[in-house]
Short mmCIF file of C-alpha atoms in Angstrom, two decimals:
data_model
loop_
_atom_site.label_atom_id
_atom_site.label_comp_id
_atom_site.label_asym_id
_atom_site.label_seq_id
_atom_site.Cartn_x
_atom_site.Cartn_y
_atom_site.Cartn_z
CA GLU A 17 78.59 108.90 120.98
CA ARG A 18 78.86 106.23 118.28
CA PHE A 19 77.57 108.63 115.63
CA ALA A 20 80.10 111.29 116.63
CA SER A 21 82.88 108.72 116.43
CA PHE A 22 81.67 107.61 113.00
CA LEU A 23 81.46 111.20 111.80
CA GLY A 24 84.93 112.00 113.14
CA ALA A 25 86.41 109.00 111.35
CA ALA A 26 85.01 110.27 108.05
CA ALA A 27 86.73 113.68 108.29
CA ALA A 28 90.15 112.75 106.91
CA PRO A 29 88.89 110.69 103.94
CA THR A 30 86.42 113.46 103.10
CA ALA A 31 89.20 116.06 103.15
CA LEU A 32 91.34 113.86 100.89
CA PHE A 33 88.42 113.40 98.51
CA ALA A 34 87.86 117.18 98.37
CA LEU A 35 91.57 117.68 97.74
CA GLY A 36 91.47 115.19 94.89
CA LEU A 37 88.47 116.92 93.35
CA SER A 38 90.26 120.26 93.50
CA LEU A 39 93.26 118.82 91.67
CA ALA A 40 91.36 116.93 88.97
CA ALA A 41 91.73 118.44 85.51
CA ARG A 42 93.20 121.70 86.76
CA SER A 43 96.13 123.47 85.24
CA THR A 44 99.00 124.52 87.48
CA GLU A 45 99.89 127.35 85.11
CA GLY A 46 100.85 130.40 87.14
CA ASP A 47 101.10 128.41 90.38
CA ARG A 48 104.50 126.83 89.82
CA SER A 49 106.64 129.41 91.60
CA PHE A 50 104.23 129.53 94.56
CA VAL A 51 104.13 125.73 94.81
CA ALA A 52 107.91 125.49 94.46
CA GLY A 53 108.39 128.07 97.22
CA ILE A 54 105.97 126.43 99.65
CA THR A 55 107.38 122.98 98.91
CA GLY A 56 110.97 124.14 99.32
CA LEU A 57 110.21 125.90 102.57
CA LYS A 58 108.38 122.90 104.01
CA LEU A 59 110.70 120.11 102.86
CA VAL A 60 114.10 121.82 103.10
CA VAL A 61 114.09 125.02 105.16
CA HIS A 62 111.68 123.87 107.89
CA PRO A 63 113.68 120.75 108.90
CA ILE A 64 116.96 122.70 108.84
CA VAL A 65 115.56 125.44 111.07
CA VAL A 66 114.00 122.92 113.46
CA PHE A 67 117.26 120.96 113.66
CA ALA A 68 119.32 124.12 114.26
CA ILE A 69 117.05 125.41 117.03
CA LEU A 70 116.80 122.08 118.84
CA TYR A 71 120.53 121.41 118.47
CA ALA A 72 121.30 124.86 119.92
CA LEU A 73 118.96 124.11 122.82
CA GLY A 74 120.83 120.88 123.54
CA VAL A 75 117.90 118.53 122.99
CA ASP A 76 118.78 114.83 123.32
CA PRO A 77 119.70 113.06 120.04
CA LEU A 78 116.61 110.83 119.85
CA THR A 79 114.19 113.73 120.28
CA LEU A 80 116.23 115.83 117.86
CA THR A 81 116.00 113.10 115.22
CA ILE A 82 112.29 112.44 115.69
CA VAL A 83 111.25 116.09 115.61
CA THR A 84 113.46 116.85 112.60
CA VAL A 85 112.01 113.93 110.63
CA ILE A 86 108.50 115.12 111.51
CA ALA A 87 109.43 118.61 110.32
CA ALA A 88 110.53 117.11 106.99
CA THR A 89 107.09 115.65 106.23
CA PRO A 90 104.98 117.16 103.42
CA VAL A 91 102.45 119.98 103.64
CA ALA A 92 99.48 118.75 105.68
CA GLN A 93 95.98 118.40 104.28
CA ASN A 94 94.57 120.67 106.99
CA VAL A 95 96.21 123.57 105.13
CA PHE A 96 93.99 122.78 102.14
CA VAL A 97 90.90 122.58 104.36
CA ILE A 98 91.68 125.98 105.90
CA ALA A 99 92.44 127.52 102.49
CA THR A 100 89.12 126.19 101.19
CA GLN A 101 87.25 127.44 104.25
CA TYR A 102 88.60 130.96 103.74
CA ASP A 103 88.36 130.72 99.93
CA THR A 104 91.98 131.65 99.36
CA TYR A 105 94.77 129.74 97.58
CA ALA A 106 92.89 126.43 97.74
CA ARG A 107 94.05 125.27 94.31
CA ARG A 108 97.63 126.33 94.97
CA MET A 109 97.71 124.62 98.35
CA GLY A 110 96.19 121.46 96.90
CA THR A 111 98.93 121.39 94.30
CA ALA A 112 101.58 122.10 96.96
CA ILE A 113 100.30 119.16 99.01
CA LEU A 114 100.50 116.86 96.00
CA VAL A 115 103.99 117.98 94.97
CA SER A 116 105.40 118.01 98.51
CA THR A 117 104.01 114.54 99.17
CA MET A 118 105.69 113.16 96.05
CA LEU A 119 109.01 114.85 96.85
CA ALA A 120 108.87 113.94 100.55
CA VAL A 121 109.71 110.37 99.63
CA VAL A 122 113.17 111.63 98.72
CA THR A 123 113.59 114.35 101.33
CA VAL A 124 112.38 112.37 104.34
CA THR A 125 114.66 109.51 103.32
CA ALA A 126 117.56 111.96 103.02
CA VAL A 127 116.85 113.47 106.45
CA ILE A 128 116.67 110.02 108.05
CA ALA A 129 119.93 109.01 106.35
CA ALA A 130 121.67 112.22 107.41
CA LEU A 131 120.55 111.94 111.01
CA SER A 132 121.32 108.25 111.38
CA THR A 133 125.06 108.71 110.84
#
């Protein structure tokens, strides 16, 4: 049981390391529109759609705020792991994760500010 726990704890750092390796010294030429689209969908469209659906359903304000802020977070690293596993768009998704994480500092802050008024 201890070994399984140890191995499970190593999964996230290993995925981040693999993501970093995929981004090192790689050009994003040709990936910019894809990355911009994925990033825009995740950081802007996703939180708006989540907010609209939950608001229409009459969800309480605290839950509405929490779920909308979670929806505004960047592209998750599991997307990169899945893309790598299926050998499709791994480089593009790695770049999208990097860009969305950098921009999420602004967008998550904006969502929190908008919902706290």
